[in-house]
CSV table of C-alpha atoms and ligand atoms in Angstrom, one decimal:
chain,number,residue,atom,x,y,z
A,154,MET,CA,24.3,-23.3,10.6
A,155,SER,CA,22.0,-20.7,9.1
A,156,LYS,CA,19.3,-19.2,11.2
A,157,LYS,CA,15.6,-19.8,10.5
A,158,VAL,CA,13.0,-17.1,10.5
A,159,LEU,CA,9.3,-17.8,10.9
A,160,ILE,CA,7.2,-15.2,9.0
A,161,ALA,CA,4.0,-14.6,11.0
A,162,ASN,CA,2.1,-12.8,8.3
A,163,ARG,CA,0.7,-13.3,4.8
A,164,GLY,CA,0.5,-11.5,1.4
A,165,GLU,CA,3.1,-9.2,-0.1
A,166,ILE,CA,4.9,-8.6,3.2
A,167,SER,CA,5.6,-12.3,3.6
A,168,LEU,CA,7.1,-12.4,0.1
A,169,ARG,CA,9.1,-9.2,0.9
A,170,ALA,CA,10.5,-10.8,4.1
A,171,ILE,CA,11.4,-14.1,2.2
A,172,ARG,CA,13.4,-12.1,-0.4
A,173,ALA,CA,15.3,-10.3,2.3
A,174,CYS,CA,16.0,-13.5,4.3
A,175,LYS,CA,17.3,-15.2,1.1
A,176,GLU,CA,19.8,-12.4,0.5
A,177,LEU,CA,21.0,-12.8,4.0
A,178,GLY,CA,21.3,-16.6,3.8
A,179,LEU,CA,18.5,-17.1,6.3
A,180,LYS,CA,16.0,-20.0,6.1
A,181,THR,CA,12.3,-19.2,6.1
A,182,VAL,CA,9.1,-20.7,7.4
A,183,CYS,CA,5.8,-19.2,6.3
A,184,ILE,CA,2.6,-19.7,8.2
A,185,TYR,CA,-0.8,-19.8,6.4
A,186,SER,CA,-4.4,-20.3,7.1
A,187,GLU,CA,-6.7,-22.8,5.5
A,188,GLY,CA,-8.1,-19.9,3.4
A,189,ASP,CA,-4.6,-19.1,2.1
A,190,LYS,CA,-3.3,-22.4,0.7
A,191,GLU,CA,-2.7,-20.8,-2.7
A,192,LEU,CA,-0.4,-18.0,-1.4
A,193,LYS,CA,2.6,-17.4,-3.6
A,194,SER,CA,4.9,-17.0,-0.6
A,195,LEU,CA,4.4,-20.7,0.3
A,196,ARG,CA,6.1,-21.6,-2.9
A,197,PHE,CA,9.2,-19.5,-2.1
A,198,SER,CA,9.7,-20.2,1.6
A,199,ASP,CA,11.8,-23.2,2.7
A,200,GLU,CA,8.9,-24.5,4.9
A,201,SER,CA,5.3,-23.7,5.6
A,202,VAL,CA,2.9,-24.5,8.4
A,203,CYS,CA,-0.9,-24.3,8.5
A,204,VAL,CA,-1.9,-22.4,11.7
A,205,GLY,CA,-5.6,-22.7,11.5
A,206,PRO,CA,-8.8,-21.8,9.7
A,207,ALA,CA,-9.3,-18.8,7.4
A,208,ASP,CA,-10.7,-16.7,10.2
A,209,PRO,CA,-7.7,-14.6,11.2
A,210,THR,CA,-8.5,-14.6,14.9
A,211,LYS,CA,-8.0,-18.4,14.8
A,212,SER,CA,-4.9,-18.3,12.6
A,213,TYR,CA,-2.7,-15.2,12.0
A,214,LEU,CA,-3.8,-13.8,15.4
A,215,ASP,CA,-3.5,-17.0,17.3
A,216,ALA,CA,-0.2,-16.5,19.2
A,217,PRO,CA,0.0,-19.9,21.0
A,218,THR,CA,-0.4,-21.7,17.6
A,219,ILE,CA,2.2,-19.5,15.9
A,220,LEU,CA,4.6,-20.1,18.7
A,221,SER,CA,4.0,-23.9,18.4
A,222,ALA,CA,4.8,-23.5,14.6
A,223,ALA,CA,8.0,-21.8,15.5
A,224,ASP,CA,8.8,-24.6,17.9
A,225,VAL,CA,8.1,-27.5,15.6
A,226,THR,CA,10.1,-25.9,12.8
A,227,GLY,CA,13.1,-25.1,15.0
A,228,SER,CA,12.8,-21.4,14.1
A,229,ASP,CA,15.2,-18.9,15.7
A,230,ALA,CA,13.2,-15.7,15.2
A,231,ILE,CA,9.8,-14.4,14.3
A,232,TYR,CA,9.2,-11.7,11.7
A,233,PRO,CA,5.8,-10.0,12.4
A,234,GLY,CA,5.4,-7.7,9.3
A,235,TYR,CA,2.6,-5.2,9.7
A,236,GLY,CA,-0.9,-5.7,11.0
A,237,PHE,CA,-1.9,-8.9,12.8
A,238,LEU,CA,0.5,-9.3,15.8
A,239,ALA,CA,3.1,-6.8,14.7
A,240,GLU,CA,2.3,-4.3,17.5
A,241,ASP,CA,1.1,-6.7,20.1
A,242,HIS,CA,3.5,-6.2,23.0
A,243,SER,CA,2.4,-9.4,24.8
A,244,PHE,CA,3.1,-11.5,21.6
A,245,ALA,CA,6.6,-9.9,21.4
A,246,GLU,CA,7.2,-10.8,25.0
A,247,GLN,CA,5.9,-14.4,24.6
A,248,CYS,CA,8.2,-14.9,21.6
A,249,ASN,CA,11.2,-13.8,23.5
A,250,LEU,CA,10.2,-15.8,26.6
A,251,SER,CA,9.7,-18.9,24.4
A,252,GLY,CA,13.2,-18.5,23.0
A,253,PHE,CA,12.3,-17.0,19.7
A,254,LYS,CA,13.7,-13.5,18.9
A,255,PHE,CA,10.9,-11.1,18.1
A,256,ILE,CA,12.1,-9.1,15.1
A,257,GLY,CA,11.3,-5.6,16.3
A,258,PRO,CA,11.6,-3.4,19.4
A,259,SER,CA,11.4,-4.6,22.9
A,260,SER,CA,7.9,-5.5,24.2
A,261,GLU,CA,8.1,-2.6,26.6
A,262,THR,CA,8.7,-0.1,23.8
A,263,ILE,CA,5.9,-1.6,21.8
A,264,ARG,CA,3.6,-1.3,24.8
A,265,GLN,CA,4.5,2.3,25.5
A,266,MET,CA,4.2,3.5,22.0
A,267,GLY,CA,1.1,1.4,21.3
A,268,ASP,CA,-0.7,3.5,23.9
A,269,LYS,CA,-1.2,6.9,22.2
A,270,ILE,CA,-1.5,8.9,25.4
A,271,THR,CA,1.7,7.4,26.8
A,272,ALA,CA,3.5,7.8,23.4
A,273,LYS,CA,2.5,11.5,23.4
A,274,SER,CA,3.8,12.1,26.9
A,275,ILE,CA,7.1,10.4,26.0
A,276,VAL,CA,7.8,12.3,22.7
A,277,THR,CA,6.9,15.6,24.4
A,278,LYS,CA,10.0,15.2,26.5
A,279,TYR,CA,12.1,15.3,23.3
A,280,GLY,CA,10.6,18.5,22.1
A,281,ILE,CA,8.2,16.8,19.7
A,282,ASP,CA,4.8,18.5,19.9
A,283,GLY,CA,1.6,16.4,19.8
A,284,VAL,CA,-1.7,17.6,18.5
A,285,PRO,CA,-3.0,20.0,21.2
A,286,GLY,CA,-5.7,18.4,23.4
A,287,PHE,CA,-6.4,16.6,26.6
A,288,ASP,CA,-3.9,13.8,26.8
A,289,ASN,CA,-5.2,12.0,29.8
A,290,GLU,CA,-8.0,9.5,30.5
A,291,LEU,CA,-11.3,11.5,30.5
A,292,PRO,CA,-13.1,11.9,33.8
A,293,ASP,CA,-16.6,10.2,34.1
A,294,ASN,CA,-18.4,13.4,35.1
A,295,GLU,CA,-20.2,14.8,32.0
A,296,GLN,CA,-19.8,18.5,33.2
A,297,GLU,CA,-16.1,18.0,33.5
A,298,ILE,CA,-15.8,16.4,30.1
A,299,LEU,CA,-17.7,19.4,28.6
A,300,LYS,CA,-15.4,21.8,30.3
A,301,ILE,CA,-12.3,20.1,29.0
A,302,ALA,CA,-13.8,20.2,25.5
A,303,ASP,CA,-14.6,23.9,25.8
A,304,GLU,CA,-11.0,24.6,26.7
A,305,ILE,CA,-9.7,22.8,23.7
A,306,GLY,CA,-12.3,24.3,21.4
A,307,TYR,CA,-14.4,22.7,18.6
A,308,PRO,CA,-14.0,20.9,16.3
A,309,LEU,CA,-12.2,18.2,18.2
A,310,ILE,CA,-11.6,14.5,17.7
A,311,VAL,CA,-12.2,11.8,20.3
A,312,LYS,CA,-9.6,9.1,19.9
A,313,ALA,CA,-8.9,5.7,21.4
A,314,THR,CA,-5.6,5.5,23.2
A,315,ALA,CA,-5.3,1.9,21.9
A,316,GLY,CA,-6.6,2.8,18.5
A,317,GLY,CA,-5.1,1.8,15.2
A,318,GLY,CA,-5.9,1.3,11.5
A,319,GLY,CA,-7.8,4.5,11.3
A,320,ARG,CA,-10.5,3.1,13.6
A,321,GLY,CA,-11.8,4.4,16.9
A,322,MET,CA,-12.0,8.1,16.1
A,323,LYS,CA,-15.0,10.5,16.3
A,324,ILE,CA,-15.0,14.1,15.1
A,325,VAL,CA,-17.1,16.4,17.3
A,326,ARG,CA,-18.2,19.8,15.9
A,327,SER,CA,-20.2,21.1,18.9
A,328,SER,CA,-20.9,20.5,22.6
A,329,LYS,CA,-24.3,19.0,21.7
A,330,GLU,CA,-22.7,16.0,20.1
A,331,LEU,CA,-20.0,15.6,22.6
A,332,ILE,CA,-21.2,13.2,25.3
A,333,ASN,CA,-22.9,10.9,22.9
A,334,SER,CA,-19.7,10.8,20.7
A,335,VAL,CA,-17.6,10.0,23.7
A,336,GLN,CA,-19.9,7.1,24.7
A,337,ILE,CA,-19.9,5.7,21.1
A,338,ALA,CA,-16.1,6.1,20.9
A,339,LYS,CA,-15.6,4.3,24.2
A,340,GLN,CA,-17.8,1.5,23.2
A,341,GLU,CA,-16.1,1.1,19.8
A,342,ALA,CA,-12.7,1.3,21.4
A,343,LEU,CA,-13.7,-1.4,23.9
A,344,ASN,CA,-15.0,-3.7,21.1
A,345,GLY,CA,-12.2,-3.0,18.7
A,346,PHE,CA,-9.2,-2.8,21.1
A,347,GLY,CA,-10.3,-4.2,24.4
A,348,ASN,CA,-9.6,-0.8,26.1
A,349,ASP,CA,-12.2,1.9,26.4
A,350,ILE,CA,-9.8,4.8,27.3
A,351,VAL,CA,-10.4,7.8,24.9
A,352,TYR,CA,-8.8,11.2,24.8
A,353,PHE,CA,-9.3,14.5,23.0
A,354,GLU,CA,-7.3,16.2,20.3
A,355,LYS,CA,-8.0,19.4,18.5
A,356,PHE,CA,-9.3,18.5,15.1
A,357,ILE,CA,-6.7,19.8,12.6
A,358,GLU,CA,-8.9,20.9,9.7
A,359,ASN,CA,-6.6,20.7,6.7
A,360,PRO,CA,-3.3,19.0,7.4
A,361,ARG,CA,-1.0,16.8,5.3
A,362,HIS,CA,0.1,13.5,6.8
A,363,ILE,CA,3.8,13.4,7.0
A,364,GLU,CA,5.8,10.7,8.6
A,365,ILE,CA,9.4,10.1,9.6
A,366,GLN,CA,11.2,6.7,9.1
A,367,VAL,CA,13.7,5.8,11.9
A,368,VAL,CA,16.0,2.9,12.4
A,369,GLY,CA,17.8,2.0,15.7
A,370,ASP,CA,20.2,-0.8,16.5
A,371,GLY,CA,19.0,-1.3,20.1
A,372,LYS,CA,22.3,-0.2,21.5
A,373,GLY,CA,21.7,3.6,21.4
A,374,ASN,CA,22.5,4.2,17.8
A,375,ALA,CA,19.8,5.6,15.6
A,376,ILE,CA,19.3,7.4,12.3
A,377,HIS,CA,16.4,8.7,10.2
A,378,LEU,CA,15.6,8.0,6.6
A,379,GLY,CA,13.7,11.1,5.9
A,380,THR,CA,10.0,11.7,5.3
A,381,ARG,CA,7.0,10.3,3.5
A,382,ASP,CA,3.9,12.1,2.6
A,383,CYS,CA,0.7,10.0,2.9
A,384,SER,CA,-2.0,12.6,2.4
A,385,ILE,CA,-4.0,10.7,-0.2
A,386,GLN,CA,-6.3,8.9,2.2
A,387,ARG,CA,-9.8,7.6,2.3
A,388,ARG,CA,-11.4,6.9,5.7
A,389,HIS,CA,-7.9,7.4,7.3
A,390,GLN,CA,-6.5,4.7,5.1
A,391,LYS,CA,-3.6,5.6,2.9
A,392,LEU,CA,-3.8,5.0,-0.9
A,393,ILE,CA,-0.8,6.8,-2.3
A,394,GLU,CA,2.5,7.5,-0.5
A,395,GLU,CA,5.5,9.5,-1.5
A,396,ALA,CA,9.1,10.1,-0.4
A,397,PRO,CA,10.3,12.6,0.4
A,398,ALA,CA,7.5,14.9,1.6
A,399,ARG,CA,7.7,18.1,-0.5
A,400,ASP,CA,7.1,21.7,0.3
A,401,VAL,CA,7.9,21.4,4.0
A,402,ASN,CA,9.6,24.1,6.1
A,403,LYS,CA,13.2,22.9,6.2
A,404,LYS,CA,14.1,24.5,9.5
A,405,LYS,CA,11.1,22.9,11.3
A,406,LEU,CA,11.7,19.6,9.6
A,407,ASP,CA,15.4,19.5,10.6
A,408,GLU,CA,14.4,20.1,14.2
A,409,VAL,CA,11.8,17.3,14.2
A,410,LEU,CA,14.2,14.9,12.5
A,411,LYS,CA,16.8,15.6,15.1
A,412,ASN,CA,14.3,15.2,18.0
A,413,CYS,CA,13.1,11.9,16.5
A,414,VAL,CA,16.6,10.5,16.3
A,415,ASN,CA,17.4,11.6,19.8
A,416,LEU,CA,14.2,9.9,21.1
A,417,CYS,CA,15.2,6.6,19.4
A,418,LYS,CA,18.8,6.8,20.7
A,419,ASP,CA,17.5,7.4,24.2
A,420,LEU,CA,15.0,4.6,24.1
A,421,ASN,CA,17.7,2.2,22.7
A,422,TYR,CA,15.1,1.7,20.0
A,423,GLU,CA,15.6,-1.6,18.1
A,424,GLY,CA,14.6,-2.0,14.5
A,425,VAL,CA,12.5,0.2,12.2
A,426,GLY,CA,9.8,2.6,13.3
A,427,THR,CA,7.7,5.5,12.0
A,428,LEU,CA,6.7,8.7,13.7
A,429,GLU,CA,3.5,10.0,12.2
A,430,PHE,CA,2.6,13.7,12.1
A,431,LEU,CA,-0.1,16.0,10.9
A,432,TYR,CA,1.5,19.1,9.2
A,433,GLU,CA,-0.5,22.3,8.9
A,434,LYS,CA,0.6,25.9,8.6
A,435,GLU,CA,4.3,24.9,8.8
A,436,CYS,CA,3.8,23.1,12.1
A,437,PHE,CA,4.3,19.4,12.9
A,438,TYR,CA,1.9,17.7,15.3
A,439,PHE,CA,2.8,14.2,16.5
A,440,LEU,CA,0.1,11.6,16.1
A,441,GLU,CA,1.6,8.3,16.9
A,442,MET,CA,4.6,6.0,16.5
A,443,ASN,CA,4.4,2.7,14.7
A,444,THR,CA,6.9,0.2,16.0
A,445,ARG,CA,7.0,-1.9,12.9
A,446,ILE,CA,7.6,-1.9,9.1
A,447,GLN,CA,5.0,0.1,7.3
A,448,VAL,CA,3.2,-0.8,4.0
A,449,GLU,CA,4.7,2.2,2.4
A,450,HIS,CA,8.3,1.4,3.3
A,451,PRO,CA,9.4,0.9,-0.3
A,452,VAL,CA,9.2,4.6,-1.2
A,453,THR,CA,11.9,5.3,1.5
A,454,GLU,CA,13.9,2.4,0.2
A,455,MET,CA,13.8,3.7,-3.3
A,456,VAL,CA,15.0,7.2,-2.5
A,457,THR,CA,17.7,6.1,-0.1
A,458,GLY,CA,18.8,2.7,-1.5
A,459,PHE,CA,18.6,1.4,2.2
A,460,ASP,CA,16.9,-2.0,2.6
A,461,LEU,CA,14.6,-1.6,5.6
A,462,VAL,CA,13.6,-5.2,5.9
A,463,LYS,CA,17.2,-6.5,5.7
A,464,ALA,CA,18.0,-3.9,8.4
A,465,GLN,CA,15.3,-5.3,10.6
A,466,LEU,CA,16.7,-8.8,10.2
A,467,ARG,CA,20.3,-7.8,10.6
A,468,ILE,CA,19.6,-5.8,13.8
A,469,ALA,CA,17.5,-8.5,15.4
A,470,LEU,CA,19.8,-11.4,14.5
A,471,GLY,CA,23.0,-9.6,15.5
A,472,LEU,CA,24.4,-9.6,11.9
A,473,PRO,CA,26.9,-6.9,11.1
A,474,MET,CA,25.2,-3.5,10.7
A,475,THR,CA,26.4,0.0,11.4
A,476,LEU,CA,24.0,2.9,11.3
A,477,ASN,CA,25.6,6.2,10.2
A,478,GLN,CA,23.5,9.1,9.3
A,479,SER,CA,26.2,10.3,6.9
A,480,ASP,CA,25.8,7.1,4.8
A,481,ILE,CA,22.2,8.0,4.0
A,482,ASN,CA,21.8,9.9,0.8
A,483,PHE,CA,18.5,10.9,-0.7
A,484,ARG,CA,18.0,10.8,-4.4
A,485,GLY,CA,14.9,11.6,-6.5
A,486,HIS,CA,11.3,11.1,-5.7
A,487,ALA,CA,9.3,7.9,-5.2
A,488,ILE,CA,5.6,7.3,-5.3
A,489,GLU,CA,3.6,4.2,-4.3
A,490,CYS,CA,0.1,3.3,-5.5
A,491,ARG,CA,-1.8,0.7,-3.5
A,492,ILE,CA,-3.8,-1.6,-5.7
A,493,ASN,CA,-6.6,-2.9,-3.6
A,494,ALA,CA,-9.4,-5.4,-4.4
A,495,GLU,CA,-11.9,-2.6,-4.2
A,496,ASP,CA,-13.8,-0.8,-6.9
A,497,SER,CA,-12.4,2.5,-8.0
A,498,VAL,CA,-15.5,4.6,-7.3
A,499,ASN,CA,-17.0,3.4,-4.0
A,500,PHE,CA,-14.1,1.4,-2.7
A,501,ILE,CA,-16.3,-1.6,-2.0
A,502,PRO,CA,-14.2,-4.7,-1.4
A,503,ASN,CA,-14.3,-7.0,-4.3
A,504,PRO,CA,-12.5,-10.4,-3.7
A,505,GLY,CA,-12.6,-13.1,-6.3
A,506,LYS,CA,-10.6,-14.9,-8.9
A,507,ILE,CA,-8.1,-13.0,-11.0
A,508,THR,CA,-8.6,-14.3,-14.5
A,509,ARG,CA,-5.9,-12.4,-16.4
A,510,MET,CA,-3.4,-9.8,-15.4
A,511,HIS,CA,-0.2,-8.1,-16.5
A,512,ILE,CA,2.4,-6.4,-14.3
A,513,PRO,CA,4.3,-3.3,-15.2
A,514,GLY,CA,8.0,-3.0,-15.4
A,515,GLY,CA,10.8,-0.9,-16.8
A,516,PHE,CA,13.4,1.6,-15.5
A,517,GLY,CA,12.5,3.0,-12.1
A,518,ILE,CA,9.4,0.7,-11.5
A,519,ARG,CA,9.1,-1.6,-8.6
A,520,TYR,CA,6.3,-4.1,-8.1
A,521,ASP,CA,5.7,-5.7,-4.7
A,522,SER,CA,2.8,-8.2,-4.7
A,523,HIS,CA,1.8,-11.8,-3.9
A,524,ILE,CA,-0.9,-12.1,-6.5
A,525,TYR,CA,-0.8,-14.0,-9.9
A,526,ASN,CA,-2.9,-15.1,-12.8
A,527,GLY,CA,-5.6,-17.4,-11.6
A,528,TYR,CA,-5.2,-16.4,-7.9
A,529,GLU,CA,-8.4,-16.3,-5.9
A,530,VAL,CA,-8.4,-13.3,-3.6
A,531,PRO,CA,-9.8,-14.5,-0.3
A,532,PRO,CA,-12.5,-12.3,1.4
A,533,TYR,CA,-11.1,-12.7,4.9
A,534,TYR,CA,-8.1,-10.3,4.9
A,535,ASP,CA,-6.9,-6.9,4.0
A,536,SER,CA,-7.8,-6.0,0.4
A,537,MET,CA,-4.4,-4.9,-0.7
A,538,LEU,CA,-3.2,-6.8,-3.7
A,539,ALA,CA,-0.1,-5.0,-5.0
A,540,LYS,CA,2.1,-2.0,-4.5
A,541,ILE,CA,3.4,-0.3,-7.6
A,542,ILE,CA,6.3,2.1,-6.9
A,543,SER,CA,8.0,4.5,-9.3
A,544,LEU,CA,11.3,6.3,-8.7
A,545,ALA,CA,12.5,9.2,-10.8
A,546,GLY,CA,14.5,12.4,-10.6
A,547,SER,CA,11.7,14.6,-9.6
A,548,ARG,CA,8.1,14.4,-8.3
A,549,LYS,CA,6.7,15.3,-11.7
A,550,SER,CA,8.8,12.6,-13.5
A,551,ALA,CA,7.8,10.0,-10.8
A,552,ILE,CA,4.1,10.8,-11.5
A,553,LYS,CA,4.6,10.4,-15.3
A,554,ARG,CA,6.6,7.1,-14.8
A,555,MET,CA,3.8,5.8,-12.6
A,556,LEU,CA,1.1,6.7,-15.1
A,557,SER,CA,3.0,4.8,-17.8
A,558,ALA,CA,3.3,1.8,-15.4
A,559,LEU,CA,-0.4,2.0,-14.7
A,560,ASP,CA,-1.1,2.0,-18.4
A,561,GLU,CA,0.7,-1.3,-18.7
A,562,PHE,CA,-0.9,-2.8,-15.7
A,563,PHE,CA,-4.3,-4.6,-15.7
A,564,ILE,CA,-6.2,-7.1,-13.6
A,565,GLU,CA,-9.3,-8.9,-14.9
A,566,GLY,CA,-11.9,-10.8,-13.0
A,567,ILE,CA,-12.1,-8.5,-10.0
A,568,GLN,CA,-12.5,-4.7,-9.5
A,569,THR,CA,-9.4,-2.9,-8.2
A,570,THR,CA,-8.3,0.7,-7.3
A,571,HIS,CA,-6.3,0.8,-10.6
A,572,GLN,CA,-8.5,3.4,-12.3
A,573,PHE,CA,-8.7,5.5,-9.2
A,574,HIS,CA,-4.9,5.9,-9.3
A,575,GLN,CA,-5.0,6.8,-13.0
A,576,LYS,CA,-7.4,9.6,-12.3
A,577,MET,CA,-5.6,10.9,-9.2
A,578,LEU,CA,-2.2,11.0,-10.9
A,579,LYS,CA,-3.7,13.2,-13.6
A,580,ASP,CA,-5.5,15.5,-11.1
A,581,GLU,CA,-4.2,19.1,-11.1
A,582,LYS,CA,-4.3,19.6,-7.4
A,583,PHE,CA,-2.4,16.4,-6.8
A,584,ILE,CA,0.2,17.2,-9.5
A,585,LYS,CA,0.7,20.6,-7.9
A,586,ASN,CA,1.0,18.9,-4.4
A,587,GLN,CA,-1.7,21.1,-3.0
A,588,HIS,CA,-3.8,18.3,-1.5
A,589,THR,CA,-4.4,17.7,2.1
A,590,ILE,CA,-5.7,14.5,3.9
A,591,ASN,CA,-9.3,15.6,3.2
A,592,TYR,CA,-8.9,16.2,-0.5
A,593,LEU,CA,-9.8,12.7,-1.7
A,594,GLU,CA,-13.1,12.5,0.2
A,595,ASN,CA,-14.2,16.1,0.3
A,596,GLU,CA,-13.3,17.3,-3.2
A,597,PHE,CA,-11.9,14.6,-5.6
A,598,LEU,CA,-14.6,12.0,-5.2
A,599,LYS,CA,-17.4,14.6,-5.0
A,600,ASN,CA,-16.2,16.1,-8.3
A,601,ALA,CA,-15.8,12.7,-10.0
B,28,LIG,P1,-4.4,5.2,13.6
B,28,LIG,O1,-3.5,4.7,14.6
B,28,LIG,O2,-5.8,4.6,13.7
B,28,LIG,O3,-3.9,5.2,12.2
B,28,LIG,P2,-3.8,8.1,13.8
B,28,LIG,O4,-3.7,8.8,15.1
B,28,LIG,O5,-2.5,7.7,13.2
B,28,LIG,O6,-4.7,6.7,14.0
B,28,LIG,O7,-4.6,8.9,12.8
B,28,LIG,C1,-5.0,8.4,11.5
B,28,LIG,C2,-5.5,9.5,10.6
B,28,LIG,O8,-6.7,10.1,11.3
B,28,LIG,C3,-4.6,10.6,10.3
B,28,LIG,O9,-3.7,10.4,9.3
B,28,LIG,C4,-5.6,11.7,10.0
B,28,LIG,O10,-6.1,11.5,8.7
B,28,LIG,C5,-6.7,11.5,11.0
B,28,LIG,N1,-6.5,12.2,12.3
B,28,LIG,C6,-6.0,11.7,13.5
B,28,LIG,N2,-6.0,12.7,14.4
B,28,LIG,C7,-6.4,13.8,13.9
B,28,LIG,C8,-6.6,15.2,14.3
B,28,LIG,N3,-6.3,15.5,15.6
B,28,LIG,N4,-7.0,16.1,13.5
B,28,LIG,C9,-7.3,15.7,12.2
B,28,LIG,N5,-7.2,14.5,11.7
B,28,LIG,C10,-6.8,13.5,12.5
């Protein structure tokens, strides 16, 4: 009898998971909220279960209800996707204790890596350098805090150990702002993540964001699938991602790749994961590890031909799967543009009804999305509508192919980030790959 997977998510990643399940002959159950009755994924899954009202805290984040849905549908495993409960170690544990295989690493690995201070201390043992800073819980005494900051030097960044999604960070440029910023960061961390522990990192002024994709089988075998560059960001949120990262010191990169794989082997890492780094002056500084599939996974799939979602399912469900680094070959360059329901100038969210649209296609173009003509984009969730991915022989060709795809693409009825991408892909600094994580906000938007 074929196994059944409950997909504990919504939007494009649910559709992505359904497609992978179908290829593997697995049955699917989609959950949805009352605000999501029109989701495309519900038409393609074998079954669907409403798990509560539109408010995500009462539906997609409601672990007991999701577990009941898995129970009543006779599901074998739970696919978390990204966001929502994907990195919630106690949810992973509850799934496994309730007899549903959580598709991802062990709850202990999620817990350790989800705490940034702990994650930094683990990776350091494998020769992976974190951003220099104070990687412990800060003392209460203000004089001591000021002393620690002086030793690191300004500017520095106050970060929440439980932080995520680009939230819970404060840049501090001088000692005058320090104590106040620490207090605000602690309060925000407590409100946002239920944990007020913050730590200090040196603020790296002009880095690129480079990340490494890894896959482990949970039995001590692990491989890497190379790099992605996600330096086009606004408010720490990625808008364009590419694979592989270009213009990187090869010797340093090979070293980091080797260390990341060794770490995953040693941890018996199960499933897919991403180690995120800042890269400046030919040095890699570890930021965090995400123990789940990432939004930008398609660019890696396009340059390697390796299906990351199918790998997640195969590994979790014990289907045949061998991980050999020598089987992974990299070909060409891939770029992903995130089309969000936000206007292209101020990035203000703009949910509403899509009255007319056309999706791009053609050689080397991939389109991952849950939206359709007549779909009403609900205001309750992440604003991402679609991911357009181009693959070509070189970065320059991938940019041209993407521009051609963006010319074909249109959405009417709501504002989207479509035009932003059209402008960015024609930008000289972007084309020359000279941008850093600050470029979009500090230069590109100011000159627009
Ligand atoms: P999150 O888990 O919220 O995504 P990260 O630690 O991954 O947080 O950081 C997200 C983004 O914040 C990075 O891509 C970068 O833009 C910025 N950032 C984080 N730490 C630093 C730092 N020490 N120096 C400069 N920028 C940073």
